[in-house]
mmCIF file of C-alpha atoms and ligand atoms in Angstrom:
data_model
loop_
_atom_site.group_PDB
_atom_site.id
_atom_site.type_symbol
_atom_site.label_atom_id
_atom_site.label_comp_id
_atom_site.label_asym_id
_atom_site.label_seq_id
_atom_site.Cartn_x
_atom_site.Cartn_y
_atom_site.Cartn_z
ATOM 1 C CA UNK A 215 -23.188 13.052 -246.130
ATOM 2 C CA UNK A 216 -19.790 13.568 -244.507
ATOM 3 C CA UNK A 217 -17.763 10.339 -244.362
ATOM 4 C CA UNK A 218 -14.381 10.484 -242.613
ATOM 5 C CA UNK A 219 -11.692 7.802 -242.616
ATOM 6 C CA UNK A 220 -9.418 8.271 -239.604
ATOM 7 C CA UNK A 221 -5.880 8.700 -240.936
ATOM 8 C CA UNK A 222 -3.550 7.857 -238.051
ATOM 9 C CA UNK A 223 -0.741 6.260 -240.023
ATOM 10 C CA UNK A 224 -1.780 2.594 -239.724
ATOM 11 C CA UNK A 225 -4.668 2.223 -242.049
ATOM 12 C CA UNK A 226 -5.484 0.629 -245.361
ATOM 13 C CA UNK A 227 -7.031 3.978 -246.176
ATOM 14 C CA UNK A 228 -6.736 4.079 -249.973
ATOM 15 C CA UNK A 229 -8.568 0.808 -250.607
ATOM 16 C CA UNK A 230 -11.358 1.932 -248.275
ATOM 17 C CA UNK A 231 -11.559 5.329 -249.965
ATOM 18 C CA UNK A 232 -11.781 3.672 -253.407
ATOM 19 C CA UNK A 233 -14.461 1.274 -252.158
ATOM 20 C CA UNK A 234 -16.649 4.203 -251.044
ATOM 21 C CA UNK A 235 -15.895 6.068 -254.277
ATOM 22 C CA UNK A 236 -17.221 3.043 -256.187
ATOM 23 C CA UNK A 237 -20.437 3.427 -254.174
ATOM 24 C CA UNK A 238 -20.602 7.088 -255.145
ATOM 25 C CA UNK A 239 -19.362 8.582 -251.861
ATOM 26 C CA UNK A 240 -16.342 10.824 -251.288
ATOM 27 C CA UNK A 241 -14.673 9.752 -248.073
ATOM 28 C CA UNK A 242 -12.137 12.223 -246.658
ATOM 29 C CA UNK A 243 -9.009 11.197 -244.784
ATOM 30 C CA UNK A 244 -8.457 13.069 -241.542
ATOM 31 C CA UNK A 245 -6.757 13.004 -238.162
ATOM 32 C CA UNK A 246 -8.356 16.304 -237.158
ATOM 33 C CA UNK A 247 -10.547 15.796 -234.055
ATOM 34 C CA UNK A 248 -13.075 18.495 -235.050
ATOM 35 C CA UNK A 249 -13.415 17.065 -238.576
ATOM 36 C CA UNK A 250 -13.873 13.545 -237.177
ATOM 37 C CA UNK A 251 -16.423 14.700 -234.572
ATOM 38 C CA UNK A 252 -18.359 16.542 -237.275
ATOM 39 C CA UNK A 253 -18.594 13.505 -239.590
ATOM 40 C CA UNK A 254 -21.891 11.717 -240.222
ATOM 41 C CA UNK A 255 -20.076 8.372 -240.350
ATOM 42 C CA UNK A 256 -16.524 7.424 -239.289
ATOM 43 C CA UNK A 257 -14.298 4.576 -240.498
ATOM 44 C CA UNK A 258 -11.481 3.420 -238.209
ATOM 45 C CA UNK A 259 -9.138 1.376 -240.434
ATOM 46 C CA UNK A 260 -6.066 -0.562 -239.418
ATOM 47 C CA UNK A 261 -3.402 -2.871 -240.722
ATOM 48 C CA UNK A 262 -0.088 -3.842 -239.185
ATOM 49 C CA UNK A 263 1.073 -4.375 -235.632
ATOM 50 C CA UNK A 264 -1.199 -3.442 -232.729
ATOM 51 C CA UNK A 265 1.238 -1.780 -230.283
ATOM 52 C CA UNK A 266 2.730 0.592 -232.872
ATOM 53 C CA UNK A 267 -0.743 1.482 -234.163
ATOM 54 C CA UNK A 268 -1.920 2.170 -230.603
ATOM 55 C CA UNK A 269 1.163 4.334 -230.014
ATOM 56 C CA UNK A 270 0.224 6.433 -233.055
ATOM 57 C CA UNK A 271 -3.345 6.769 -231.762
ATOM 58 C CA UNK A 272 -2.075 7.928 -228.365
ATOM 59 C CA UNK A 273 0.393 10.422 -229.853
ATOM 60 C CA UNK A 274 -2.442 12.041 -231.815
ATOM 61 C CA UNK A 275 -4.932 11.969 -228.926
ATOM 62 C CA UNK A 276 -7.312 9.908 -231.065
ATOM 63 C CA UNK A 277 -7.343 7.137 -228.459
ATOM 64 C CA UNK A 278 -9.381 9.502 -226.254
ATOM 65 C CA UNK A 279 -11.550 10.888 -229.029
ATOM 66 C CA UNK A 280 -12.754 7.656 -230.695
ATOM 67 C CA UNK A 281 -14.679 6.184 -227.694
ATOM 68 C CA UNK A 282 -16.591 9.490 -227.310
ATOM 69 C CA UNK A 283 -17.970 9.511 -230.862
ATOM 70 C CA UNK A 284 -21.758 9.363 -231.132
ATOM 71 C CA UNK A 285 -22.232 8.750 -234.860
ATOM 72 C CA UNK A 286 -21.862 5.291 -236.476
ATOM 73 C CA UNK A 287 -18.210 4.164 -236.395
ATOM 74 C CA UNK A 288 -16.911 1.143 -238.345
ATOM 75 C CA UNK A 289 -13.586 -0.371 -237.256
ATOM 76 C CA UNK A 290 -11.964 -2.636 -239.854
ATOM 77 C CA UNK A 291 -9.421 -5.415 -239.143
ATOM 78 C CA UNK A 292 -6.796 -3.969 -236.756
ATOM 79 C CA UNK A 293 -9.199 -1.068 -236.199
ATOM 80 C CA UNK A 294 -11.729 -3.503 -234.718
ATOM 81 C CA UNK A 295 -9.035 -5.228 -232.644
ATOM 82 C CA UNK A 296 -7.898 -1.910 -231.149
ATOM 83 C CA UNK A 297 -11.527 -1.205 -230.147
ATOM 84 C CA UNK A 298 -11.401 -4.280 -227.861
ATOM 85 C CA UNK A 299 -10.119 -4.407 -224.240
ATOM 86 C CA UNK A 300 -6.692 -5.859 -224.984
ATOM 87 C CA UNK A 301 -4.800 -7.697 -227.707
ATOM 88 C CA UNK A 302 -2.017 -10.204 -227.190
ATOM 89 C CA UNK A 303 -0.234 -8.610 -230.139
ATOM 90 C CA UNK A 304 2.413 -6.507 -228.400
ATOM 91 C CA UNK A 305 0.505 -6.942 -225.108
ATOM 92 C CA UNK A 306 -1.523 -3.894 -226.105
ATOM 93 C CA UNK A 307 -4.307 -2.241 -224.118
ATOM 94 C CA UNK A 308 -7.170 -1.344 -226.473
ATOM 95 C CA UNK A 309 -9.849 1.359 -226.431
ATOM 96 C CA UNK A 310 -12.253 -0.811 -224.430
ATOM 97 C CA UNK A 311 -15.276 -0.203 -226.677
ATOM 98 C CA UNK A 312 -15.901 -3.928 -227.197
ATOM 99 C CA UNK A 313 -15.802 -6.001 -224.016
ATOM 100 C CA UNK A 314 -13.618 -8.782 -225.353
ATOM 101 C CA UNK A 315 -9.959 -9.686 -225.828
ATOM 102 C CA UNK A 316 -7.902 -10.464 -228.908
ATOM 103 C CA UNK A 317 -5.851 -13.668 -229.013
ATOM 104 C CA UNK A 318 -3.441 -15.199 -231.490
ATOM 105 C CA UNK A 319 -4.379 -18.261 -233.547
ATOM 106 C CA UNK A 320 -2.304 -21.281 -232.515
ATOM 107 C CA UNK A 321 0.304 -22.800 -234.807
ATOM 108 C CA UNK A 322 -2.098 -25.674 -235.492
ATOM 109 C CA UNK A 323 -3.300 -23.578 -238.405
ATOM 110 C CA UNK A 324 -1.540 -21.482 -241.017
ATOM 111 C CA UNK A 325 -1.059 -18.025 -239.493
ATOM 112 C CA UNK A 326 -2.041 -15.463 -240.668
ATOM 113 C CA UNK A 327 -5.390 -16.573 -242.016
ATOM 114 C CA UNK A 328 -5.119 -14.997 -245.470
ATOM 115 C CA UNK A 329 -7.957 -15.353 -247.943
ATOM 116 C CA UNK A 330 -11.678 -15.937 -248.128
ATOM 117 C CA UNK A 331 -13.799 -17.385 -245.361
ATOM 118 C CA UNK A 332 -17.489 -17.312 -244.476
ATOM 119 C CA UNK A 333 -19.336 -15.212 -241.925
ATOM 120 C CA UNK A 334 -22.404 -16.635 -240.184
ATOM 121 C CA UNK A 335 -24.802 -16.124 -237.222
ATOM 122 C CA UNK A 336 -25.356 -12.614 -238.601
ATOM 123 C CA UNK A 337 -27.192 -10.325 -236.182
ATOM 124 C CA UNK A 338 -27.202 -6.707 -237.294
ATOM 125 C CA UNK A 339 -28.535 -4.156 -239.753
ATOM 126 C CA UNK A 340 -24.936 -4.026 -240.965
ATOM 127 C CA UNK A 341 -25.728 -7.357 -242.664
ATOM 128 C CA UNK A 342 -29.038 -6.435 -244.343
ATOM 129 C CA UNK A 343 -29.310 -8.433 -247.624
ATOM 130 C CA UNK A 344 -26.217 -10.468 -246.702
ATOM 131 C CA UNK A 345 -26.857 -14.213 -246.607
ATOM 132 C CA UNK A 346 -25.469 -16.636 -244.034
ATOM 133 C CA UNK A 347 -22.117 -18.165 -245.063
ATOM 134 C CA UNK A 348 -21.286 -15.286 -247.350
ATOM 135 C CA UNK A 349 -17.570 -15.125 -248.205
ATOM 136 C CA UNK A 350 -15.439 -12.243 -246.935
ATOM 137 C CA UNK A 351 -11.737 -11.506 -247.331
ATOM 138 C CA UNK A 352 -9.500 -11.693 -244.241
ATOM 139 C CA UNK A 353 -5.830 -11.287 -243.376
ATOM 140 C CA UNK A 354 -5.124 -11.694 -239.686
ATOM 141 C CA UNK A 355 -3.123 -13.623 -237.062
ATOM 142 C CA UNK A 356 -5.227 -12.486 -234.119
ATOM 143 C CA UNK A 357 -8.947 -12.847 -233.454
ATOM 144 C CA UNK A 358 -11.555 -11.428 -231.081
ATOM 145 C CA UNK A 359 -13.091 -13.898 -228.662
ATOM 146 C CA UNK A 360 -16.888 -14.195 -228.632
ATOM 147 C CA UNK A 361 -18.773 -11.840 -226.319
ATOM 148 C CA UNK A 362 -22.281 -10.366 -225.953
ATOM 149 C CA UNK A 363 -21.383 -7.930 -228.710
ATOM 150 C CA UNK A 364 -20.725 -10.573 -231.388
ATOM 151 C CA UNK A 365 -22.762 -9.963 -234.548
ATOM 152 C CA UNK A 366 -20.974 -12.433 -236.871
ATOM 153 C CA UNK A 367 -18.866 -15.574 -236.411
ATOM 154 C CA UNK A 368 -16.226 -17.337 -238.478
ATOM 155 C CA UNK A 369 -14.477 -20.694 -238.111
ATOM 156 C CA UNK A 370 -10.709 -20.903 -238.393
ATOM 157 C CA UNK A 371 -9.245 -23.457 -235.963
ATOM 158 C CA UNK A 372 -11.862 -22.106 -233.549
ATOM 159 C CA UNK A 373 -15.139 -20.228 -233.877
ATOM 160 C CA UNK A 374 -14.452 -16.559 -233.219
ATOM 161 C CA UNK A 375 -16.133 -13.152 -233.433
ATOM 162 C CA UNK A 376 -15.603 -11.824 -236.966
ATOM 163 C CA UNK A 377 -17.810 -8.773 -236.331
ATOM 164 C CA UNK A 378 -18.821 -6.862 -233.196
ATOM 165 C CA UNK A 379 -21.353 -4.138 -232.317
ATOM 166 C CA UNK A 380 -21.696 -1.942 -229.251
ATOM 167 C CA UNK A 381 -24.220 0.932 -229.511
ATOM 168 C CA UNK A 382 -23.033 3.076 -232.459
ATOM 169 C CA UNK A 383 -19.720 1.177 -232.795
ATOM 170 C CA UNK A 384 -19.269 -1.641 -235.315
ATOM 171 C CA UNK A 385 -16.180 -3.693 -236.069
ATOM 172 C CA UNK A 386 -15.363 -6.219 -238.776
ATOM 173 C CA UNK A 387 -12.311 -8.476 -238.703
ATOM 174 C CA UNK A 388 -12.772 -9.001 -242.409
ATOM 175 C CA UNK A 389 -12.153 -6.339 -245.046
ATOM 176 C CA UNK A 390 -15.496 -5.286 -246.585
ATOM 177 C CA UNK A 391 -13.569 -3.011 -248.971
ATOM 178 C CA UNK A 392 -11.812 -6.118 -250.369
ATOM 179 C CA UNK A 393 -14.792 -8.480 -250.260
ATOM 180 C CA UNK A 394 -16.365 -7.893 -253.653
ATOM 181 C CA UNK A 395 -20.123 -7.347 -254.038
ATOM 182 C CA UNK A 396 -21.098 -8.592 -250.571
ATOM 183 C CA UNK A 397 -18.466 -6.385 -248.959
ATOM 184 C CA UNK A 398 -19.715 -3.386 -250.913
ATOM 185 C CA UNK A 399 -23.235 -4.142 -249.647
ATOM 186 C CA UNK A 400 -21.950 -4.028 -246.069
ATOM 187 C CA UNK A 401 -20.334 -0.629 -246.683
ATOM 188 C CA UNK A 402 -23.606 0.525 -248.262
ATOM 189 C CA UNK A 403 -25.565 -0.702 -245.209
ATOM 190 C CA UNK A 404 -23.174 1.238 -242.976
ATOM 191 C CA UNK A 405 -23.673 4.423 -244.997
ATOM 192 C CA UNK A 406 -27.468 4.046 -244.826
ATOM 193 C CA UNK A 407 -27.565 3.706 -241.031
HETATM 194 N N1 LIG B 126 -4.022 -7.298 -241.595
HETATM 195 C C1 LIG B 126 -3.622 -6.920 -240.365
HETATM 196 O O1 LIG B 126 -2.983 -5.901 -240.213
HETATM 197 C C2 LIG B 126 -3.987 -7.828 -239.238
HETATM 198 C C3 LIG B 126 -4.116 -7.149 -237.916
HETATM 199 C C4 LIG B 126 -3.328 -7.826 -236.822
HETATM 200 N N2 LIG B 126 -1.892 -7.450 -236.903
HETATM 201 C C5 LIG B 126 -3.467 -9.339 -236.924
HETATM 202 O O2 LIG B 126 -2.537 -9.992 -237.326
HETATM 203 O O3 LIG B 126 -4.517 -9.905 -236.584
#
């Protein structure tokens, strides 16, 4: 099974690669369009600031490639945010895969949210064997608003979409690769799709 992690210069790629290694899978890092297209499963990682990450995607042409992929794609953290229509972070246009926008938490709460929080209202095969209110690890200042594509919700000042699904595209705001046994189960579910 060919698993490719998109390496566009803004990803937490090593921790994701190690997480798949622990599950017995060798994930390759690539920014080569043919290699990505040929993958059985694709991971779209992301940490850091949205506008600079989007600039790197555009410079490599990956902003046009990613929405055309037909195999299962999992966007993680900033990766999921960039798959949305727009994010307030750097007033950045996203890839438009998920029909929702990304907003910043207000200063009524500690920003970024950094640590463990629960996911609930789970609605996808991505969450097979995952119980409601399971803890996941998150580090983020921006969140995706709820939409028809919400498959998990989390409360932090407000209730927001902590996972999204559109056709073969999945996104998690939380880091499954840093979320212990339950996170590993989610990565396993993604591999088995
Ligand atoms: N860990 C991150 O890179 C978070 C992604 C995004 N910059 C946010 O703050 O929400």
